[in-house]
mmCIF file of C-alpha atoms in Angstrom:
data_model
loop_
_atom_site.group_PDB
_atom_site.id
_atom_site.type_symbol
_atom_site.label_atom_id
_atom_site.label_comp_id
_atom_site.label_asym_id
_atom_site.label_seq_id
_atom_site.Cartn_x
_atom_site.Cartn_y
_atom_site.Cartn_z
ATOM 1 C CA MET G 1 -0.064 -0.175 -0.108
ATOM 2 C CA SER G 2 1.025 3.607 -0.976
ATOM 3 C CA PRO G 3 1.395 6.582 1.419
ATOM 4 C CA VAL G 4 -0.661 8.159 -1.138
ATOM 5 C CA THR G 5 -2.823 5.299 -0.910
ATOM 6 C CA ARG G 6 -3.014 5.269 3.038
ATOM 7 C CA ALA G 7 -3.209 8.819 3.104
ATOM 8 C CA ARG G 8 -6.299 8.271 0.249
ATOM 9 C CA ALA G 9 -8.105 6.134 3.029
ATOM 10 C CA VAL G 10 -7.465 7.628 5.939
ATOM 11 C CA GLY G 11 -8.736 11.121 4.728
ATOM 12 C CA ILE G 12 -12.504 9.593 4.494
ATOM 13 C CA ALA G 13 -12.821 8.250 7.345
ATOM 14 C CA ALA G 14 -10.922 11.496 8.833
ATOM 15 C CA GLY G 15 -14.173 13.568 6.836
ATOM 16 C CA LEU G 16 -16.774 11.084 8.032
ATOM 17 C CA LEU G 17 -15.351 11.715 11.538
ATOM 18 C CA ALA G 18 -15.558 15.229 10.699
ATOM 19 C CA ASP G 19 -19.472 15.361 8.927
ATOM 20 C CA SER G 20 -20.746 12.925 12.447
ATOM 21 C CA LEU G 21 -19.142 15.427 14.688
ATOM 22 C CA LEU G 22 -20.278 18.648 12.985
ATOM 23 C CA GLY G 23 -23.126 18.280 10.311
ATOM 24 C CA ASP G 24 -23.696 20.618 6.921
ATOM 25 C CA PRO G 25 -22.208 23.235 7.463
ATOM 26 C CA HIS G 26 -25.167 25.798 8.213
ATOM 27 C CA ARG G 27 -23.298 28.386 6.103
ATOM 28 C CA GLY G 28 -20.964 28.857 2.752
ATOM 29 C CA HIS G 29 -21.820 25.424 2.459
ATOM 30 C CA PRO G 30 -19.312 24.608 -0.762
ATOM 31 C CA VAL G 31 -22.170 22.480 -2.823
ATOM 32 C CA ALA G 32 -24.409 25.370 -2.112
ATOM 33 C CA GLY G 33 -22.199 27.481 -3.679
ATOM 34 C CA PHE G 34 -22.064 25.268 -6.713
ATOM 35 C CA GLY G 35 -25.596 25.301 -6.424
ATOM 36 C CA GLN G 36 -25.326 29.183 -7.206
ATOM 37 C CA VAL G 37 -22.824 29.123 -9.965
ATOM 38 C CA ALA G 38 -24.914 26.603 -11.823
ATOM 39 C CA ALA G 39 -28.025 28.672 -11.525
ATOM 40 C CA ARG G 40 -26.349 31.948 -12.635
ATOM 41 C CA LEU G 41 -25.356 29.549 -15.544
ATOM 42 C CA GLU G 42 -27.973 28.643 -16.563
ATOM 43 C CA TRP G 43 -29.359 32.903 -17.545
ATOM 44 C CA ILE G 44 -26.507 32.302 -20.356
ATOM 45 C CA THR G 45 -26.980 28.810 -21.403
ATOM 46 C CA TYR G 46 -30.830 27.461 -21.164
ATOM 47 C CA ALA G 47 -32.347 26.334 -24.151
ATOM 48 C CA ASP G 48 -35.688 24.350 -24.404
ATOM 49 C CA SER G 49 -33.334 21.348 -25.831
ATOM 50 C CA ARG G 50 -31.297 18.139 -25.049
ATOM 51 C CA ARG G 51 -27.881 20.132 -25.941
ATOM 52 C CA ALA G 52 -28.337 22.763 -24.811
ATOM 53 C CA GLY G 53 -28.580 20.765 -21.373
ATOM 54 C CA THR G 54 -26.144 18.891 -22.235
ATOM 55 C CA MET G 55 -23.469 21.397 -22.760
ATOM 56 C CA HIS G 56 -24.554 22.708 -19.523
ATOM 57 C CA THR G 57 -23.839 20.080 -17.263
ATOM 58 C CA GLY G 58 -21.067 19.256 -19.445
ATOM 59 C CA ALA G 59 -19.543 23.088 -18.979
ATOM 60 C CA LEU G 60 -20.264 22.394 -15.377
ATOM 61 C CA LEU G 61 -19.056 18.800 -14.472
ATOM 62 C CA THR G 62 -15.867 19.758 -16.271
ATOM 63 C CA ALA G 63 -14.685 22.298 -14.205
ATOM 64 C CA LEU G 64 -14.792 20.328 -10.897
ATOM 65 C CA ALA G 65 -13.231 16.928 -12.807
ATOM 66 C CA ALA G 66 -10.541 19.936 -13.473
ATOM 67 C CA ALA G 67 -9.803 21.144 -10.555
ATOM 68 C CA GLY G 68 -10.441 17.634 -8.395
ATOM 69 C CA LEU G 69 -7.692 16.612 -10.476
ATOM 70 C CA THR G 70 -5.289 19.862 -10.711
ATOM 71 C CA ALA G 71 -5.508 19.497 -6.504
ATOM 72 C CA GLU G 72 -4.892 15.904 -6.364
ATOM 73 C CA HIS G 73 -2.207 16.181 -8.236
ATOM 74 C CA ALA G 74 -1.555 18.949 -5.928
ATOM 75 C CA ALA G 75 -1.432 17.086 -2.754
ATOM 76 C CA ARG G 76 -0.125 14.597 -4.191
ATOM 77 C CA ARG G 77 3.975 15.062 -3.747
ATOM 78 C CA SER G 78 2.357 15.172 0.421
ATOM 79 C CA PRO G 79 0.099 12.746 2.411
ATOM 80 C CA LEU G 80 -0.395 14.901 5.059
ATOM 81 C CA ALA G 81 -1.955 17.281 1.870
ATOM 82 C CA THR G 82 -3.620 14.056 0.112
ATOM 83 C CA ALA G 83 -5.925 13.279 3.702
ATOM 84 C CA ALA G 84 -5.458 16.907 4.708
ATOM 85 C CA LEU G 85 -7.987 17.169 0.769
ATOM 86 C CA THR G 86 -9.729 14.013 0.450
ATOM 87 C CA ALA G 87 -10.771 14.904 4.256
ATOM 88 C CA ALA G 88 -12.750 18.156 2.852
ATOM 89 C CA ALA G 89 -13.941 16.416 -0.094
ATOM 90 C CA THR G 90 -16.364 13.713 1.828
ATOM 91 C CA PHE G 91 -16.775 15.867 4.313
ATOM 92 C CA VAL G 92 -18.655 18.441 2.046
ATOM 93 C CA ALA G 93 -19.822 15.594 -0.063
ATOM 94 C CA VAL G 94 -21.511 13.488 2.381
ATOM 95 C CA GLY G 95 -24.624 14.917 3.890
ATOM 96 C CA GLY G 96 -26.074 11.368 6.157
ATOM 97 C CA THR G 97 -25.441 12.835 10.109
ATOM 98 C CA SER G 98 -27.416 15.774 8.882
ATOM 99 C CA LEU G 99 -29.869 13.737 7.115
ATOM 100 C CA CYS G 100 -30.305 11.558 10.210
ATOM 101 C CA ARG G 101 -30.746 14.975 12.419
ATOM 102 C CA VAL G 102 -34.201 15.960 10.243
ATOM 103 C CA GLY G 103 -35.082 13.032 11.231
ATOM 104 C CA ASP G 104 -34.770 12.558 14.492
ATOM 105 C CA ARG G 105 -36.489 15.830 14.177
ATOM 106 C CA LEU G 106 -39.226 15.877 12.483
ATOM 107 C CA SER G 107 -40.376 12.217 14.624
ATOM 108 C CA GLU G 108 -39.599 14.190 17.637
ATOM 109 C CA VAL G 109 -42.085 16.908 16.185
ATOM 110 C CA LEU G 110 -44.902 14.368 14.504
ATOM 111 C CA ASP G 111 -44.960 13.580 18.208
ATOM 112 C CA ALA G 112 -45.710 16.342 19.535
ATOM 113 C CA GLY G 113 -48.589 16.885 16.920
ATOM 114 C CA ASP G 114 -47.061 19.895 15.613
ATOM 115 C CA ILE G 115 -48.531 19.158 11.887
ATOM 116 C CA ASP G 116 -46.810 22.427 10.943
ATOM 117 C CA GLY G 117 -43.763 22.006 11.489
ATOM 118 C CA GLY G 118 -43.793 18.876 9.952
ATOM 119 C CA ARG G 119 -44.750 20.634 7.486
ATOM 120 C CA ARG G 120 -41.950 22.987 7.743
ATOM 121 C CA LEU G 121 -39.400 20.766 7.786
ATOM 122 C CA LEU G 122 -39.996 18.412 5.347
ATOM 123 C CA PRO G 123 -37.568 20.716 2.399
ATOM 124 C CA SER G 124 -35.218 19.788 4.215
ATOM 125 C CA LEU G 125 -35.852 16.716 3.700
ATOM 126 C CA CYS G 126 -37.474 15.866 0.014
ATOM 127 C CA GLY G 127 -39.348 18.088 -2.951
ATOM 128 C CA ARG G 128 -42.802 16.971 -1.844
ATOM 129 C CA ASP G 129 -45.567 19.527 -1.436
ATOM 130 C CA PRO G 130 -45.802 19.490 2.004
ATOM 131 C CA SER G 131 -48.684 21.491 2.535
ATOM 132 C CA VAL G 132 -51.187 18.947 1.405
ATOM 133 C CA LEU G 133 -50.315 15.880 3.447
ATOM 134 C CA ASP G 134 -51.380 15.097 7.469
ATOM 135 C CA ALA G 135 -49.471 13.499 9.718
ATOM 136 C CA GLU G 136 -49.338 9.947 8.160
ATOM 137 C CA GLY G 137 -47.977 10.998 4.864
ATOM 138 C CA LEU G 138 -44.846 13.623 6.014
ATOM 139 C CA THR G 139 -43.394 9.898 7.644
ATOM 140 C CA ARG G 140 -43.919 8.284 4.690
ATOM 141 C CA ALA G 141 -42.312 11.200 3.097
ATOM 142 C CA ALA G 142 -39.876 11.397 5.406
ATOM 143 C CA ALA G 143 -38.919 7.922 5.786
ATOM 144 C CA GLU G 144 -38.834 7.258 1.825
ATOM 145 C CA SER G 145 -36.457 9.927 1.577
ATOM 146 C CA ILE G 146 -34.404 8.846 4.870
ATOM 147 C CA ALA G 147 -34.258 5.549 2.612
ATOM 148 C CA GLU G 148 -33.223 6.975 -1.024
ATOM 149 C CA ASN G 149 -30.795 9.635 0.715
ATOM 150 C CA THR G 150 -28.962 7.369 2.591
ATOM 151 C CA SER G 151 -28.054 5.711 -0.772
ATOM 152 C CA ASP G 152 -27.047 9.255 -2.995
ATOM 153 C CA ALA G 153 -26.242 11.603 0.124
ATOM 154 C CA GLN G 154 -23.690 8.755 1.543
ATOM 155 C CA VAL G 155 -23.382 5.747 0.461
ATOM 156 C CA ALA G 156 -22.528 6.824 -3.023
ATOM 157 C CA PRO G 157 -20.397 9.764 -2.293
ATOM 158 C CA LEU G 158 -18.409 7.361 -0.554
ATOM 159 C CA LEU G 159 -18.004 4.961 -2.925
ATOM 160 C CA TRP G 160 -17.252 7.229 -5.510
ATOM 161 C CA ALA G 161 -14.402 8.676 -2.574
ATOM 162 C CA ALA G 162 -12.834 5.319 -2.575
ATOM 163 C CA VAL G 163 -13.480 3.411 -6.994
ATOM 164 C CA ALA G 164 -11.911 7.607 -7.641
ATOM 165 C CA GLY G 165 -10.282 10.194 -5.083
ATOM 166 C CA VAL G 166 -11.470 14.099 -4.928
ATOM 167 C CA PRO G 167 -11.999 14.509 -8.847
ATOM 168 C CA GLY G 168 -14.479 11.302 -8.885
ATOM 169 C CA LEU G 169 -16.242 12.563 -5.122
ATOM 170 C CA LEU G 170 -16.643 15.882 -6.722
ATOM 171 C CA VAL G 171 -18.381 15.167 -10.314
ATOM 172 C CA TYR G 172 -20.852 12.753 -7.925
ATOM 173 C CA ARG G 173 -22.008 15.237 -5.937
ATOM 174 C CA GLY G 174 -22.041 18.247 -8.886
ATOM 175 C CA ALA G 175 -24.076 15.532 -10.822
ATOM 176 C CA ASN G 176 -25.911 15.126 -8.386
ATOM 177 C CA THR G 177 -26.497 18.788 -7.874
ATOM 178 C CA LEU G 178 -27.751 19.209 -10.621
ATOM 179 C CA ASP G 179 -30.092 17.058 -10.925
ATOM 180 C CA ALA G 180 -32.063 18.005 -7.889
ATOM 181 C CA MET G 181 -31.703 21.749 -9.449
ATOM 182 C CA ILE G 182 -33.095 21.405 -12.929
ATOM 183 C CA GLY G 183 -33.510 17.127 -13.432
ATOM 184 C CA ASN G 184 -37.214 16.789 -12.397
ATOM 185 C CA ARG G 185 -39.910 16.634 -15.148
ATOM 186 C CA SER G 186 -41.068 20.227 -14.897
ATOM 187 C CA PRO G 187 -42.098 21.833 -17.986
ATOM 188 C CA ARG G 188 -39.049 23.487 -18.265
ATOM 189 C CA TYR G 189 -36.446 21.450 -17.131
ATOM 190 C CA ALA G 190 -38.188 18.121 -18.945
ATOM 191 C CA ARG G 191 -35.630 18.499 -22.071
ATOM 192 C CA PHE G 192 -33.309 21.166 -20.290
ATOM 193 C CA GLY G 193 -31.773 19.045 -17.396
ATOM 194 C CA TRP G 194 -32.882 15.551 -19.504
ATOM 195 C CA ALA G 195 -28.249 15.067 -19.618
ATOM 196 C CA ALA G 196 -28.088 15.918 -15.840
ATOM 197 C CA ALA G 197 -31.650 12.997 -14.608
ATOM 198 C CA ARG G 198 -29.772 10.951 -16.985
ATOM 199 C CA LEU G 199 -26.188 10.942 -15.466
ATOM 200 C CA ASP G 200 -27.455 11.286 -12.404
ATOM 201 C CA ASP G 201 -29.004 7.725 -12.842
ATOM 202 C CA ALA G 202 -25.373 6.726 -14.083
ATOM 203 C CA LEU G 203 -23.440 7.096 -10.917
ATOM 204 C CA ASN G 204 -26.004 5.827 -8.805
ATOM 205 C CA TYR G 205 -26.811 2.866 -10.618
ATOM 206 C CA LEU G 206 -23.983 0.842 -8.589
ATOM 207 C CA PRO G 207 -24.697 3.081 -4.906
ATOM 208 C CA ALA G 208 -28.351 2.424 -4.972
ATOM 209 C CA ARG G 209 -27.821 -1.404 -5.461
ATOM 210 C CA LEU G 210 -24.862 -1.480 -2.489
ATOM 211 C CA THR G 211 -27.458 0.906 -0.427
ATOM 212 C CA GLY G 212 -30.529 -2.169 -1.163
ATOM 213 C CA LEU G 213 -27.091 -4.936 0.121
ATOM 214 C CA LEU G 214 -25.900 -2.691 3.069
ATOM 215 C CA THR G 215 -29.942 -2.692 4.172
ATOM 216 C CA ALA G 216 -30.271 -5.813 3.444
ATOM 217 C CA LEU G 217 -27.804 -6.771 6.147
ATOM 218 C CA CYS G 218 -28.855 -3.726 8.542
ATOM 219 C CA ALA G 219 -31.741 -4.713 8.950
ATOM 220 C CA PRO G 220 -31.750 -6.474 12.434
ATOM 221 C CA VAL G 221 -30.654 -3.660 13.955
ATOM 222 C CA ALA G 222 -33.877 -1.689 13.034
ATOM 223 C CA GLY G 223 -36.052 -5.071 13.911
ATOM 224 C CA GLY G 224 -36.144 -6.136 10.401
ATOM 225 C CA SER G 225 -35.528 -9.286 8.212
ATOM 226 C CA PRO G 226 -32.708 -10.117 6.150
ATOM 227 C CA ALA G 227 -35.008 -11.385 4.337
ATOM 228 C CA ALA G 228 -38.428 -9.360 4.015
ATOM 229 C CA ALA G 229 -35.593 -6.505 2.294
ATOM 230 C CA VAL G 230 -34.344 -8.782 -0.727
ATOM 231 C CA ARG G 231 -38.037 -9.767 -1.006
ATOM 232 C CA ALA G 232 -39.214 -6.713 -1.596
ATOM 233 C CA TRP G 233 -36.288 -5.203 -3.570
ATOM 234 C CA ARG G 234 -36.767 -7.756 -6.465
ATOM 235 C CA LEU G 235 -40.034 -7.700 -6.772
ATOM 236 C CA ASP G 236 -41.531 -4.009 -6.304
ATOM 237 C CA ALA G 237 -38.483 -1.889 -7.092
ATOM 238 C CA ARG G 238 -38.864 -2.436 -10.895
ATOM 239 C CA ASN G 239 -41.981 -0.471 -10.886
ATOM 240 C CA HIS G 240 -40.141 3.011 -9.395
ATOM 241 C CA PRO G 241 -40.075 5.140 -11.772
ATOM 242 C CA SER G 242 -36.733 6.047 -10.992
ATOM 243 C CA PRO G 243 -34.022 2.874 -10.776
ATOM 244 C CA ASN G 244 -32.209 3.837 -8.227
ATOM 245 C CA ALA G 245 -34.559 5.253 -5.420
ATOM 246 C CA GLY G 246 -36.802 1.996 -6.372
ATOM 247 C CA VAL G 247 -33.909 -0.045 -4.894
ATOM 248 C CA ALA G 248 -33.308 1.827 -1.469
ATOM 249 C CA GLU G 249 -36.588 2.500 -0.959
ATOM 250 C CA ALA G 250 -37.535 -1.289 -1.354
ATOM 251 C CA ALA G 251 -35.295 -2.904 0.080
ATOM 252 C CA PHE G 252 -35.929 0.017 3.113
ATOM 253 C CA ALA G 253 -39.764 -0.507 3.242
ATOM 254 C CA GLY G 254 -39.113 -5.292 3.177
ATOM 255 C CA ALA G 255 -37.158 -4.217 6.028
ATOM 256 C CA LEU G 256 -38.372 -2.082 8.075
ATOM 257 C CA GLY G 257 -42.332 -4.293 7.398
ATOM 258 C CA VAL G 258 -43.463 -0.880 6.288
ATOM 259 C CA ARG G 259 -45.562 0.096 2.963
ATOM 260 C CA LEU G 260 -43.852 2.670 0.868
ATOM 261 C CA GLY G 261 -44.877 4.598 -2.324
ATOM 262 C CA GLY G 262 -48.361 5.385 -3.462
ATOM 263 C CA PRO G 263 -50.024 9.071 -4.969
ATOM 264 C CA THR G 264 -46.970 11.582 -4.633
ATOM 265 C CA GLN G 265 -47.475 15.014 -4.501
ATOM 266 C CA TYR G 266 -44.474 17.738 -5.486
ATOM 267 C CA ALA G 267 -44.500 21.337 -7.488
ATOM 268 C CA HIS G 268 -45.240 20.441 -10.372
ATOM 269 C CA GLU G 269 -46.609 17.252 -10.785
ATOM 270 C CA LEU G 270 -48.752 14.016 -9.199
ATOM 271 C CA GLN G 271 -47.142 11.301 -9.776
ATOM 272 C CA ILE G 272 -49.712 8.228 -8.440
ATOM 273 C CA ARG G 273 -46.543 5.659 -7.525
ATOM 274 C CA PRO G 274 -46.798 1.267 -7.193
ATOM 275 C CA THR G 275 -46.570 0.349 -3.384
ATOM 276 C CA LEU G 276 -43.459 -0.542 -2.483
ATOM 277 C CA GLY G 277 -43.458 -3.943 0.079
ATOM 278 C CA ASP G 278 -45.874 -5.008 2.330
ATOM 279 C CA GLY G 279 -46.844 -4.108 5.393
ATOM 280 C CA ARG G 280 -48.567 -1.577 7.110
ATOM 281 C CA SER G 281 -48.492 2.031 6.622
ATOM 282 C CA PRO G 282 -45.142 3.576 8.090
ATOM 283 C CA ALA G 283 -45.583 5.009 11.970
ATOM 284 C CA VAL G 284 -43.172 7.687 13.459
ATOM 285 C CA ALA G 285 -42.017 5.290 15.444
ATOM 286 C CA ASP G 286 -40.895 3.429 12.418
ATOM 287 C CA LEU G 287 -38.839 6.898 11.082
ATOM 288 C CA ARG G 288 -37.316 6.087 13.930
ATOM 289 C CA ARG G 289 -36.746 2.826 12.950
ATOM 290 C CA ALA G 290 -35.425 4.048 9.722
ATOM 291 C CA VAL G 291 -33.325 6.482 11.104
ATOM 292 C CA ARG G 292 -31.605 3.722 12.675
ATOM 293 C CA LEU G 293 -31.239 1.470 9.387
ATOM 294 C CA SER G 294 -29.681 4.929 7.453
ATOM 295 C CA ARG G 295 -27.403 5.424 10.883
ATOM 296 C CA ALA G 296 -25.814 1.326 10.135
ATOM 297 C CA VAL G 297 -26.088 1.405 6.160
ATOM 298 C CA GLN G 298 -24.130 4.823 6.554
ATOM 299 C CA THR G 299 -21.669 3.262 8.572
ATOM 300 C CA ALA G 300 -20.627 -0.117 6.703
ATOM 301 C CA ALA G 301 -20.701 2.146 4.045
ATOM 302 C CA GLY G 302 -17.552 3.701 5.235
ATOM 303 C CA VAL G 303 -16.030 1.210 6.611
ATOM 304 C CA LEU G 304 -16.450 -0.339 3.053
ATOM 305 C CA ALA G 305 -14.955 3.075 1.698
ATOM 306 C CA VAL G 306 -11.867 3.039 3.440
ATOM 307 C CA THR G 307 -11.553 -0.778 3.606
ATOM 308 C CA VAL G 308 -11.270 -0.396 -1.480
ATOM 309 C CA ALA G 309 -9.003 2.980 -0.847
ATOM 310 C CA VAL G 310 -6.868 1.015 0.907
ATOM 311 C CA GLN G 311 -6.921 -1.904 -1.112
ATOM 312 C CA ARG G 312 -6.881 0.504 -4.158
ATOM 313 C CA ARG G 313 -2.875 -0.484 -5.608
ATOM 314 C CA ARG G 314 -2.616 2.761 -8.331
ATOM 315 C CA PRO G 315 -2.602 5.954 -6.855
#
């Protein structure tokens, strides 16, 4: 194992530790800064076409890749610098701690019967329209978001950090951010956001399936069944409109013994989604279990990422 390889593994571990202690920065988050740059560039590049969206997405992600490669090349002279750079990039890219904190807070608010408070918190987890949701709807939306973002916000960036270093990590987080901004099917972004959405699907394909596997393995932590998680994944994930979110959500539904999916209201459309899992509707206690399961999956993914980074032969 080369010093650079060891430094990358140490950096991933240090970045995860920083995230577990601090969570996402409330101000000056680099991901938010990237989003602001992307929004300003959109004023110049926007056209109602796939070509314009592909150029927009390509320009932004090429810049991120170049920045990552340049920084990693400069840091390679010193293992300490490599570890520090990897730690900083990992800390910026992952979001599992804040995800679980919001999930815990939402369960507390719903337990207290504060529906308005729950509606105010939900946008921190997902893009649903909270104004139309009651306590049961808020609970289901939160559980689904916990499942999906366990993959998107934690497992995927860790996997890309382990196999592709800082450049891969930055490109993944940039693509995921662009998908959230322009990858929806609203009239404005149906064509312009096509490239961002398809690239995000491609980059999340393997991480989502790793999330499904880790969810099944970790199901007993939340009092669930590995076999039920695998069964729901196998039977129901393919019916979800997303090739990746369906895997994570179905595996969580099976592991928790609940039923997710159904009518889903976004700001721009109502989606009638198939159900995932064959259990009961999730209660607030199940949301707590979902958070517990997410933390277990995140921990397992962190151990796996550090192990893979250590085993990499080429720096």
